[in-house]
């Protein structure tokens, strides 16, 4: 066995640089100074006797070998995370540090209701949260940056293990004095495609809303301009269009202080399924199942 082996920290710095493509951003994500991160990567290159990163003022470019080392480093870091998880799982259930990504169309509506109770009833649990879109969150899960992900289906979760939390119906939201006066349950064909406002690409709720409408032409005509559900509600409140909202957001009071009205969409696809996902065969699976129970009880 070689006397000199890369350290976990060096590999973390290398992976962070590959992810962010910028020394400063990678250092911020690693909670160290740029000089510390740069020195760590140079030490790794010196240890291995190769160049992994080509540096210039404007561009950070990984060599072909550097790309291979990053791929291997990701696997090694994931194994190291699972080693720590194995030890953690042998202790008190649902305790210690747990990193969770949550998608933006769930985080502001579910977490404020859940977190106070978790803090009160699970004082040994240190929940570290990050908000990411579904694709980014699942990539973070795959690379070991987070332990679990709270997201909505349908969405391709790959080989991740999942536990269902809740069904979340979709509603159409419109100005109070809308001249069409939608019925108590709105059929998809009544939705005015020319006025439909949806989240920008990258948010899975956009695809859920389009599926709920069951109309292929919406993909071409929908005005996808919103960066958040709160922004869309304000646009609707100013009579600039219609939008689709999940029941979770309505229950959290997203329409408070507005003149916006919301009614359920009359379609079997007008729903999304909230799930907790984690890496299959994780030694902390019992913790994730327990966390899923806590989320369901919220």
Short mmCIF file of C-alpha atoms in Angstrom, two decimals:
data_model
loop_
_atom_site.label_atom_id
_atom_site.label_comp_id
_atom_site.label_asym_id
_atom_site.label_seq_id
_atom_site.Cartn_x
_atom_site.Cartn_y
_atom_site.Cartn_z
CA UNK A 1 0.00 0.00 0.00
CA UNK A 2 1.28 3.48 -0.83
CA UNK A 3 2.54 5.47 2.15
CA UNK A 4 1.14 8.68 0.72
CA UNK A 5 -2.57 8.77 -0.04
CA UNK A 6 -4.88 11.67 -0.93
CA UNK A 7 -6.83 13.02 2.02
CA UNK A 8 -10.61 13.27 2.10
CA UNK A 9 -10.28 17.06 2.33
CA UNK A 10 -8.12 17.22 -0.81
CA UNK A 11 -10.63 15.15 -2.73
CA UNK A 12 -13.49 17.35 -1.45
CA UNK A 13 -11.66 20.45 -2.70
CA UNK A 14 -11.10 18.86 -6.12
CA UNK A 15 -14.74 17.82 -6.47
CA UNK A 16 -15.94 21.27 -5.37
CA UNK A 17 -13.74 22.94 -8.00
CA UNK A 18 -15.07 20.60 -10.68
CA UNK A 19 -18.66 21.34 -9.64
CA UNK A 20 -18.35 25.12 -9.52
CA UNK A 21 -15.65 25.69 -12.19
CA UNK A 22 -14.25 28.61 -10.19
CA UNK A 23 -11.76 28.67 -7.30
CA UNK A 24 -13.60 31.38 -5.38
CA UNK A 25 -17.01 29.73 -5.65
CA UNK A 26 -15.56 26.32 -4.79
CA UNK A 27 -13.84 27.79 -1.73
CA UNK A 28 -17.09 29.42 -0.57
CA UNK A 29 -18.95 26.13 -0.97
CA UNK A 30 -16.21 24.38 1.02
CA UNK A 31 -16.21 27.05 3.76
CA UNK A 32 -12.49 27.76 3.35
CA UNK A 33 -10.41 30.55 1.83
CA UNK A 34 -9.52 30.45 -1.84
CA UNK A 35 -5.82 30.11 -0.99
CA UNK A 36 -6.55 27.10 1.27
CA UNK A 37 -8.52 25.33 -1.44
CA UNK A 38 -5.94 26.12 -4.12
CA UNK A 39 -3.10 24.89 -1.90
CA UNK A 40 -4.98 21.68 -1.12
CA UNK A 41 -5.42 20.89 -4.81
CA UNK A 42 -1.76 21.69 -5.56
CA UNK A 43 -0.73 19.36 -2.73
CA UNK A 44 -2.91 16.65 -4.27
CA UNK A 45 -1.30 17.15 -7.68
CA UNK A 46 2.17 17.07 -6.11
CA UNK A 47 1.31 13.92 -4.20
CA UNK A 48 0.07 12.18 -7.36
CA UNK A 49 2.79 13.66 -9.55
CA UNK A 50 0.34 14.81 -12.24
CA UNK A 51 -1.53 17.91 -13.37
CA UNK A 52 -5.25 17.63 -12.74
CA UNK A 53 -6.30 21.23 -13.41
CA UNK A 54 -5.11 23.68 -16.05
CA UNK A 55 -5.26 27.18 -14.58
CA UNK A 56 -5.56 30.53 -16.28
CA UNK A 57 -6.98 33.90 -15.29
CA UNK A 58 -10.32 33.24 -16.90
CA UNK A 59 -10.73 29.49 -17.20
CA UNK A 60 -10.41 26.45 -14.96
CA UNK A 61 -10.04 23.38 -17.17
CA UNK A 62 -9.63 19.82 -15.97
CA UNK A 63 -7.22 17.54 -17.82
CA UNK A 64 -8.48 14.21 -19.16
CA UNK A 65 -6.83 12.48 -16.22
CA UNK A 66 -8.28 15.10 -13.90
CA UNK A 67 -11.78 14.19 -15.09
CA UNK A 68 -11.09 10.53 -14.29
CA UNK A 69 -9.73 11.40 -10.86
CA UNK A 70 -12.83 13.51 -10.10
CA UNK A 71 -15.11 10.59 -11.03
CA UNK A 72 -13.15 8.29 -8.73
CA UNK A 73 -13.06 10.96 -5.99
CA UNK A 74 -16.85 11.23 -6.09
CA UNK A 75 -17.15 7.49 -5.50
CA UNK A 76 -14.60 7.55 -2.67
CA UNK A 77 -16.32 10.47 -0.96
CA UNK A 78 -19.67 8.72 -1.25
CA UNK A 79 -18.14 5.63 0.40
CA UNK A 80 -16.71 7.81 3.16
CA UNK A 81 -20.13 9.36 3.71
CA UNK A 82 -21.68 5.91 3.97
CA UNK A 83 -19.01 4.90 6.49
CA UNK A 84 -19.97 7.87 8.66
CA UNK A 85 -23.65 7.04 8.13
CA UNK A 86 -23.03 3.47 9.29
CA UNK A 87 -21.61 4.71 12.58
CA UNK A 88 -24.38 7.31 12.91
CA UNK A 89 -27.05 4.67 12.33
CA UNK A 90 -25.76 2.62 15.26
CA UNK A 91 -26.58 5.42 17.69
CA UNK A 92 -29.83 7.07 18.70
CA UNK A 93 -32.49 7.01 15.91
CA UNK A 94 -32.87 10.19 13.88
CA UNK A 95 -30.05 12.04 15.63
CA UNK A 96 -26.89 13.84 14.59
CA UNK A 97 -26.36 15.71 11.33
CA UNK A 98 -28.69 15.06 8.41
CA UNK A 99 -28.42 17.04 5.16
CA UNK A 100 -31.59 17.42 3.13
CA UNK A 101 -32.34 19.18 -0.15
CA UNK A 102 -35.88 20.48 -0.65
CA UNK A 103 -37.38 21.79 -3.89
CA UNK A 104 -38.55 25.45 -3.93
CA UNK A 105 -42.23 24.59 -4.42
CA UNK A 106 -42.24 22.59 -1.18
CA UNK A 107 -39.72 24.28 1.13
CA UNK A 108 -41.57 27.51 2.06
CA UNK A 109 -44.91 25.76 2.56
CA UNK A 110 -44.10 22.51 4.36
CA UNK A 111 -40.97 23.28 6.37
CA UNK A 112 -42.35 26.11 8.57
CA UNK A 113 -45.00 23.68 9.77
CA UNK A 114 -42.62 20.76 10.28
CA UNK A 115 -39.40 22.25 11.63
CA UNK A 116 -40.63 23.58 15.02
CA UNK A 117 -42.05 20.17 15.93
CA UNK A 118 -38.88 18.35 14.79
CA UNK A 119 -36.74 20.71 16.83
CA UNK A 120 -38.93 20.15 19.86
CA UNK A 121 -39.37 16.38 19.58
CA UNK A 122 -36.00 15.47 18.03
CA UNK A 123 -33.53 17.75 19.85
CA UNK A 124 -30.56 15.52 18.90
CA UNK A 125 -31.28 15.91 15.18
CA UNK A 126 -29.27 18.59 13.37
CA UNK A 127 -31.14 19.08 10.09
CA UNK A 128 -29.13 21.00 7.49
CA UNK A 129 -31.27 22.23 4.60
CA UNK A 130 -30.56 23.44 1.09
CA UNK A 131 -33.10 24.53 -1.53
CA UNK A 132 -32.55 23.15 -5.03
CA UNK A 133 -34.53 22.21 -8.11
CA UNK A 134 -35.34 18.52 -8.47
CA UNK A 135 -32.54 17.75 -10.92
CA UNK A 136 -29.89 19.59 -8.89
CA UNK A 137 -31.12 18.00 -5.66
CA UNK A 138 -30.88 14.48 -7.09
CA UNK A 139 -27.38 15.22 -8.38
CA UNK A 140 -26.44 16.41 -4.89
CA UNK A 141 -27.83 13.15 -3.53
CA UNK A 142 -25.92 11.06 -6.05
CA UNK A 143 -22.64 12.84 -5.30
CA UNK A 144 -23.08 12.62 -1.54
CA UNK A 145 -23.54 16.34 -0.91
CA UNK A 146 -26.88 15.62 0.78
CA UNK A 147 -28.33 12.58 2.53
CA UNK A 148 -31.93 12.82 1.34
CA UNK A 149 -34.20 14.90 -0.88
CA UNK A 150 -37.77 16.11 -0.45
CA UNK A 151 -39.33 16.48 -3.89
CA UNK A 152 -42.48 15.88 -5.93
CA UNK A 153 -43.34 13.15 -8.42
CA UNK A 154 -43.75 12.48 -11.25
CA UNK A 155 -40.01 13.02 -11.74
CA UNK A 156 -37.28 10.56 -12.67
CA UNK A 157 -35.52 9.69 -9.39
CA UNK A 158 -33.28 7.05 -10.94
CA UNK A 159 -32.41 4.25 -8.52
CA UNK A 160 -33.08 6.30 -5.38
CA UNK A 161 -35.23 4.73 -2.68
CA UNK A 162 -38.38 6.72 -1.89
CA UNK A 163 -41.08 6.97 0.76
CA UNK A 164 -44.38 8.67 -0.04
CA UNK A 165 -45.30 11.62 2.16
CA UNK A 166 -48.54 13.04 0.71
CA UNK A 167 -50.68 13.70 -2.34
CA UNK A 168 -50.85 17.38 -3.27
CA UNK A 169 -53.73 18.50 -5.54
CA UNK A 170 -53.25 21.26 -8.11
CA UNK A 171 -55.53 24.30 -8.30
CA UNK A 172 -56.03 26.95 -10.96
CA UNK A 173 -55.68 30.48 -9.56
CA UNK A 174 -57.36 33.48 -11.19
CA UNK A 175 -58.35 37.08 -10.36
CA UNK A 176 -61.46 37.43 -8.19
CA UNK A 177 -63.48 39.15 -10.92
CA UNK A 178 -62.46 36.84 -13.76
CA UNK A 179 -65.18 37.24 -16.43
CA UNK A 180 -65.32 33.51 -17.16
CA UNK A 181 -66.35 32.79 -13.54
CA UNK A 182 -64.86 29.26 -13.40
CA UNK A 183 -66.97 26.56 -11.75
CA UNK A 184 -66.18 24.93 -8.39
CA UNK A 185 -64.02 22.38 -10.21
CA UNK A 186 -62.31 23.59 -13.39
CA UNK A 187 -62.04 21.23 -16.40
CA UNK A 188 -58.73 21.52 -18.30
CA UNK A 189 -60.43 22.77 -21.47
CA UNK A 190 -61.59 25.91 -19.63
CA UNK A 191 -58.02 27.03 -18.91
CA UNK A 192 -57.13 30.01 -21.11
CA UNK A 193 -53.73 29.00 -22.48
CA UNK A 194 -52.97 32.53 -23.61
CA UNK A 195 -53.12 33.77 -20.00
CA UNK A 196 -51.41 30.85 -18.27
CA UNK A 197 -48.35 31.82 -16.21
CA UNK A 198 -45.98 29.05 -15.13
CA UNK A 199 -42.64 28.73 -13.41
CA UNK A 200 -39.52 28.95 -15.53
CA UNK A 201 -37.91 25.82 -16.91
CA UNK A 202 -36.16 23.70 -14.28
CA UNK A 203 -39.06 23.61 -11.80
CA UNK A 204 -40.86 20.26 -11.86
CA UNK A 205 -44.15 21.93 -10.91
CA UNK A 206 -44.18 23.47 -14.38
CA UNK A 207 -44.34 19.98 -15.91
CA UNK A 208 -46.88 18.84 -13.31
CA UNK A 209 -49.11 21.79 -14.22
CA UNK A 210 -48.86 21.06 -17.93
CA UNK A 211 -49.69 17.40 -17.33
CA UNK A 212 -52.71 18.44 -15.28
CA UNK A 213 -54.05 20.41 -18.22
CA UNK A 214 -53.76 17.37 -20.51
CA UNK A 215 -53.24 19.65 -23.49
CA UNK A 216 -50.05 19.34 -25.54
CA UNK A 217 -50.36 22.84 -27.04
CA UNK A 218 -49.72 24.39 -23.63
CA UNK A 219 -46.08 23.45 -23.92
CA UNK A 220 -45.70 25.87 -26.78
CA UNK A 221 -48.01 28.67 -25.67
CA UNK A 222 -47.66 28.87 -21.88
CA UNK A 223 -45.90 32.01 -20.65
CA UNK A 224 -43.17 30.56 -18.44
CA UNK A 225 -41.93 33.68 -16.67
CA UNK A 226 -42.21 33.12 -12.93
CA UNK A 227 -39.23 32.41 -10.67
CA UNK A 228 -41.39 31.55 -7.65
CA UNK A 229 -45.00 30.78 -6.78
CA UNK A 230 -45.21 34.01 -4.77
CA UNK A 231 -44.25 35.97 -7.90
CA UNK A 232 -46.92 34.20 -9.95
CA UNK A 233 -49.58 34.97 -7.33
CA UNK A 234 -48.71 38.67 -7.47
CA UNK A 235 -48.96 38.63 -11.27
CA UNK A 236 -52.38 37.00 -11.08
CA UNK A 237 -53.49 39.45 -8.39
CA UNK A 238 -52.66 42.27 -10.81
CA UNK A 239 -54.83 40.62 -13.49
CA UNK A 240 -51.88 39.62 -15.66
CA UNK A 241 -52.96 36.02 -16.12
CA UNK A 242 -53.75 32.68 -14.49
CA UNK A 243 -51.47 30.21 -12.77
CA UNK A 244 -51.39 26.76 -11.21
CA UNK A 245 -50.82 26.32 -7.46
CA UNK A 246 -50.39 23.24 -5.27
CA UNK A 247 -52.81 22.73 -2.39
CA UNK A 248 -49.85 22.80 -0.01
CA UNK A 249 -49.17 26.43 -0.91
CA UNK A 250 -52.84 27.35 -0.50
CA UNK A 251 -52.97 25.76 2.94
CA UNK A 252 -49.87 27.74 3.90
CA UNK A 253 -51.68 30.99 3.08
CA UNK A 254 -50.00 32.01 -0.16
CA UNK A 255 -53.15 33.90 -1.23
CA UNK A 256 -53.41 35.89 2.00
CA UNK A 257 -53.80 39.61 1.32
CA UNK A 258 -54.68 39.08 -2.35
CA UNK A 259 -57.87 39.02 -4.40
CA UNK A 260 -56.85 35.76 -6.07
CA UNK A 261 -59.29 32.82 -6.11
CA UNK A 262 -58.21 29.17 -6.51
CA UNK A 263 -60.29 26.17 -7.54
CA UNK A 264 -59.24 22.54 -8.13
CA UNK A 265 -58.52 21.31 -11.63
CA UNK A 266 -60.91 18.55 -12.66
CA UNK A 267 -58.34 16.10 -14.00
CA UNK A 268 -56.94 12.78 -12.72
CA UNK A 269 -53.44 14.11 -13.43
CA UNK A 270 -53.96 17.33 -11.45
CA UNK A 271 -51.89 16.17 -8.51
CA UNK A 272 -48.30 15.65 -7.47
CA UNK A 273 -46.89 13.15 -4.99
CA UNK A 274 -44.56 14.46 -2.29
CA UNK A 275 -41.79 11.96 -1.47
CA UNK A 276 -38.58 11.65 0.51
CA UNK A 277 -35.74 10.10 -1.51
CA UNK A 278 -32.37 8.72 -0.42
CA UNK A 279 -29.56 6.57 -1.80
CA UNK A 280 -30.61 2.95 -2.08
CA UNK A 281 -29.00 0.63 0.49
CA UNK A 282 -27.96 3.56 2.69
CA UNK A 283 -27.10 2.40 6.23
CA UNK A 284 -29.34 5.22 7.50
CA UNK A 285 -32.46 3.91 5.76
CA UNK A 286 -34.20 3.44 9.12
CA UNK A 287 -33.60 7.13 9.86
CA UNK A 288 -35.08 8.17 6.53
CA UNK A 289 -38.14 6.00 7.04
CA UNK A 290 -38.56 7.58 10.47
CA UNK A 291 -38.14 11.06 9.03
CA UNK A 292 -40.78 10.24 6.40
CA UNK A 293 -43.16 9.29 9.23
CA UNK A 294 -42.44 12.62 10.92
CA UNK A 295 -43.15 14.48 7.67
CA UNK A 296 -46.42 12.62 7.16
CA UNK A 297 -47.50 13.55 10.67
CA UNK A 298 -46.84 17.22 9.97
#
